[in-house]
Coordinates of C-alpha atoms in Angstrom, one line a residue:
M103 CA -1.8 7.1 -21.0
N104 CA 1.3 8.9 -22.3
E105 CA 0.0 12.2 -20.9
I106 CA 0.7 11.2 -17.4
S107 CA 4.3 11.2 -17.0
I108 CA 5.3 11.5 -13.3
H109 CA 8.9 10.6 -14.1
K110 CA 9.3 13.8 -16.4
I111 CA 7.5 16.0 -13.8
G112 CA 9.9 14.7 -11.1
Q113 CA 12.9 15.3 -13.4
A114 CA 11.8 18.8 -14.0
L115 CA 11.2 19.5 -10.3
G116 CA 14.3 17.9 -9.2
T117 CA 16.5 19.8 -11.8
Y118 CA 14.7 23.1 -10.8
V119 CA 15.4 22.6 -7.1
A120 CA 19.0 21.4 -7.8
K121 CA 19.7 24.7 -9.8
K122 CA 18.1 26.8 -7.1
V123 CA 20.2 25.3 -4.3
S124 CA 23.3 25.1 -6.4
R125 CA 23.7 21.3 -6.1
A126 CA 23.8 19.9 -9.6
D127 CA 25.4 16.8 -8.2
Q128 CA 22.2 15.9 -6.3
T129 CA 19.8 16.4 -9.3
E130 CA 19.2 12.7 -9.6
V131 CA 18.4 12.1 -6.1
L132 CA 16.2 15.3 -5.9
S133 CA 14.4 14.2 -9.1
F134 CA 13.7 10.7 -7.7
G135 CA 12.3 12.3 -4.5
A136 CA 10.2 14.8 -6.4
E137 CA 9.0 11.8 -8.5
I138 CA 7.8 9.9 -5.5
L139 CA 6.2 13.1 -3.9
V140 CA 4.3 14.1 -7.0
G141 CA 3.0 10.6 -7.5
S142 CA 2.0 10.3 -3.9
I143 CA 0.1 13.6 -4.1
I144 CA -1.8 12.8 -7.1
K145 CA -2.7 9.2 -5.9
L146 CA -4.0 10.7 -2.5
C147 CA -6.0 13.5 -4.1
I148 CA -7.7 11.0 -6.5
L149 CA -8.2 8.4 -3.8
F150 CA -9.7 10.8 -1.2
S151 CA -12.0 12.5 -3.9
F152 CA -13.6 9.1 -4.2
A153 CA -13.5 8.6 -0.4
F154 CA -15.3 11.9 0.1
I155 CA -17.9 11.3 -2.5
M156 CA -18.7 7.7 -1.2
D157 CA -18.3 8.8 2.4
I158 CA -15.5 6.4 3.3
T159 CA -12.9 8.9 4.3
V160 CA -12.2 7.4 7.6
E161 CA -12.0 4.0 6.3
I162 CA -9.6 5.1 3.5
A163 CA -7.4 7.2 5.9
I164 CA -6.9 4.1 8.3
L165 CA -6.3 1.7 5.4
L166 CA -3.7 4.1 3.9
I167 CA -1.7 4.7 7.2
V168 CA -1.6 1.0 8.3
T169 CA -0.6 -0.3 4.8
G170 CA 1.7 2.8 4.3
I171 CA 3.6 2.0 7.5
I172 CA 3.8 -1.8 6.9
R173 CA 4.6 -1.7 3.1
T174 CA 7.4 0.8 3.7
L175 CA 9.1 -1.9 6.0
S176 CA 7.9 -5.2 4.3
G177 CA 7.7 -4.2 0.6
G178 CA 5.2 -6.1 -1.4
A179 CA 3.9 -6.6 -4.9
H180 CA 4.2 -3.7 -7.5
C181 CA 2.6 -2.8 -10.8
S182 CA 5.1 -2.2 -13.8
A183 CA 4.1 1.3 -14.4
Y184 CA 2.8 4.4 -12.4
Y185 CA -0.6 4.7 -14.0
R186 CA -1.2 1.1 -13.4
C187 CA -0.2 1.4 -9.7
L188 CA -2.5 4.6 -9.4
A189 CA -5.5 2.7 -11.0
T190 CA -5.0 -0.4 -9.0
S191 CA -4.6 1.2 -5.8
V192 CA -7.5 3.5 -6.3
F193 CA -9.8 0.6 -7.2
I194 CA -8.6 -1.7 -4.3
F195 CA -8.6 0.8 -1.6
T196 CA -12.0 2.3 -2.6
V197 CA -13.6 -1.4 -2.7
L198 CA -12.0 -2.1 0.7
G199 CA -13.1 0.9 2.3
Y200 CA -16.7 0.8 1.0
S201 CA -17.1 -2.9 1.6
I202 CA -16.0 -2.4 5.4
K203 CA -18.5 0.6 5.7
V204 CA -21.5 -1.2 4.1
N205 CA -20.8 -4.6 6.0
Y206 CA -19.8 -3.0 9.3
T207 CA -23.3 -3.7 10.9
F208 CA -22.6 -7.4 10.2
I209 CA -18.8 -7.4 11.0
R210 CA -19.3 -6.0 14.5
Q211 CA -21.6 -9.0 15.3
L212 CA -18.8 -11.5 14.4
H213 CA -17.2 -13.4 17.2
P214 CA -13.8 -11.9 18.5
A215 CA -12.0 -14.9 17.5
I216 CA -12.6 -13.9 13.9
L217 CA -10.6 -10.7 14.5
L218 CA -8.0 -12.5 16.3
G219 CA -7.7 -15.0 13.6
I220 CA -7.2 -12.4 11.0
L221 CA -4.5 -10.7 13.0
V222 CA -2.8 -14.3 13.6
L223 CA -3.0 -15.1 10.0
S224 CA -1.6 -11.9 9.0
F225 CA 1.4 -12.2 11.5
S226 CA 1.9 -15.7 10.1
L227 CA 2.1 -14.4 6.6
Y228 CA 4.6 -11.5 7.5
W229 CA 6.7 -14.0 9.3
V230 CA 7.0 -16.2 6.2
Y231 CA 7.2 -13.7 3.4
S232 CA 8.5 -10.4 4.7
P233 CA 10.5 -8.3 3.8
Q234 CA 10.7 -8.0 0.1
A235 CA 13.0 -5.4 -1.6
P236 CA 12.2 -4.1 -5.2
S237 CA 13.9 -6.0 -8.0
N238 CA 15.8 -3.0 -9.0
K239 CA 17.0 -2.3 -5.4
P240 CA 17.8 -5.5 -3.7
F241 CA 18.9 -5.6 -0.1
K242 CA 22.6 -5.1 0.1
D243 CA 23.2 -7.6 2.8
K244 CA 21.4 -10.0 5.0
K245 CA 21.8 -7.7 8.0
I246 CA 19.8 -5.1 6.4
E247 CA 17.2 -7.5 5.2
S248 CA 17.0 -9.0 8.8
T249 CA 16.5 -5.4 10.3
F250 CA 13.6 -4.8 7.9
R251 CA 12.1 -8.3 8.7
W252 CA 12.1 -7.6 12.6
Y253 CA 10.9 -3.9 12.2
T254 CA 8.0 -5.3 10.0
L255 CA 7.0 -7.8 12.5
L256 CA 7.3 -5.3 15.4
A257 CA 5.0 -2.9 13.5
V258 CA 2.5 -5.6 12.9
V259 CA 2.6 -6.5 16.5
I260 CA 1.9 -3.0 17.8
L261 CA -0.9 -2.4 15.1
S262 CA -2.5 -5.7 16.3
I263 CA -2.3 -4.9 19.9
T264 CA -3.8 -1.5 18.9
A265 CA -6.7 -3.2 17.2
I266 CA -7.3 -5.5 20.1
T267 CA -7.1 -2.5 22.6
L268 CA -9.7 -0.5 20.7
G269 CA -12.2 -3.4 21.1
F270 CA -13.7 -6.1 18.9
N271 CA -16.7 -3.8 18.1
S272 CA -14.6 -0.9 17.1
L273 CA -14.6 0.0 13.2
P274 CA -11.0 1.2 13.5
A275 CA -10.0 -2.3 15.0
W276 CA -11.4 -3.9 12.1
I277 CA -10.0 -1.6 9.4
I278 CA -6.5 -2.1 10.9
S279 CA -6.9 -5.9 10.9
I280 CA -8.3 -5.9 7.3
A281 CA -5.4 -3.4 6.2
L282 CA -2.7 -5.9 7.9
L283 CA -4.1 -8.9 6.1
W284 CA -4.3 -7.1 2.7
Q285 CA -0.8 -6.0 2.9
A286 CA 0.2 -9.4 4.0
F287 CA -1.5 -10.8 1.1
T288 CA 0.5 -8.7 -1.3
L289 CA 3.6 -10.4 -0.2
T290 CA 2.4 -13.9 -1.0
P291 CA 2.9 -15.6 -4.5
V292 CA -1.0 -15.5 -5.0
G293 CA -0.9 -11.7 -4.1
H294 CA 1.9 -11.0 -6.7
R295 CA -0.2 -12.9 -9.4
F296 CA -3.2 -11.0 -8.5
I297 CA -1.5 -7.5 -8.7
G298 CA 0.1 -8.9 -11.9
L299 CA -3.4 -9.5 -13.3
F300 CA -4.3 -6.0 -12.9
D301 CA -1.1 -5.0 -14.6
I302 CA -2.1 -7.4 -17.6
L303 CA -5.6 -6.2 -17.8
L304 CA -4.5 -2.5 -17.7
T305 CA -1.8 -3.1 -20.3
F306 CA -4.3 -4.8 -22.6
K307 CA -6.9 -1.9 -22.2
R308 CA -4.2 0.5 -23.1
R309 CA -3.2 -1.3 -26.2
G310 CA -6.6 -1.9 -27.4
A311 CA -7.3 1.9 -27.0
N312 CA -4.3 2.8 -29.6

């Protein structure tokens, strides 16, 4: 899938902006920011296109907001290339959103202890495994790592309280709890292997297509 080169697009945009503002020394930083921005826009456009078609826009929006907030603080498993990350994210969020929607009639009848159990389990996983910095950008010192850890736990507590406040029969409450659990899962060794499996499968398909 060589035709998708977010890196090259980001570099081109970063270089263009740097020239426009006469800050050639900031080209690398601007290129990196542009790469993230372009990649995010493409990902959101594709994901919300599926969400609109499948009528799961609300589910996808809440899933993205919750996981986006927590992932920014906690880190988590990554694919090794942009297009693999894109395909994996679109697939997983679409499956999660659709599963929540079609099973909500059943989910809302579950005992409140189930929702509380999900939230407690999620918090426990964040307590044990967060935060995780990318391998190419490790934490500079223990103080920074500790700061991200406590911010992660604080965000999880706030979102958990929000879910409980919304009520055990509330669709957003269940989406928040499932989003917290999914993001926590990506921090675990099993979660890393799970995402790694998608990485391998997509790499295999790519090679097979050549």
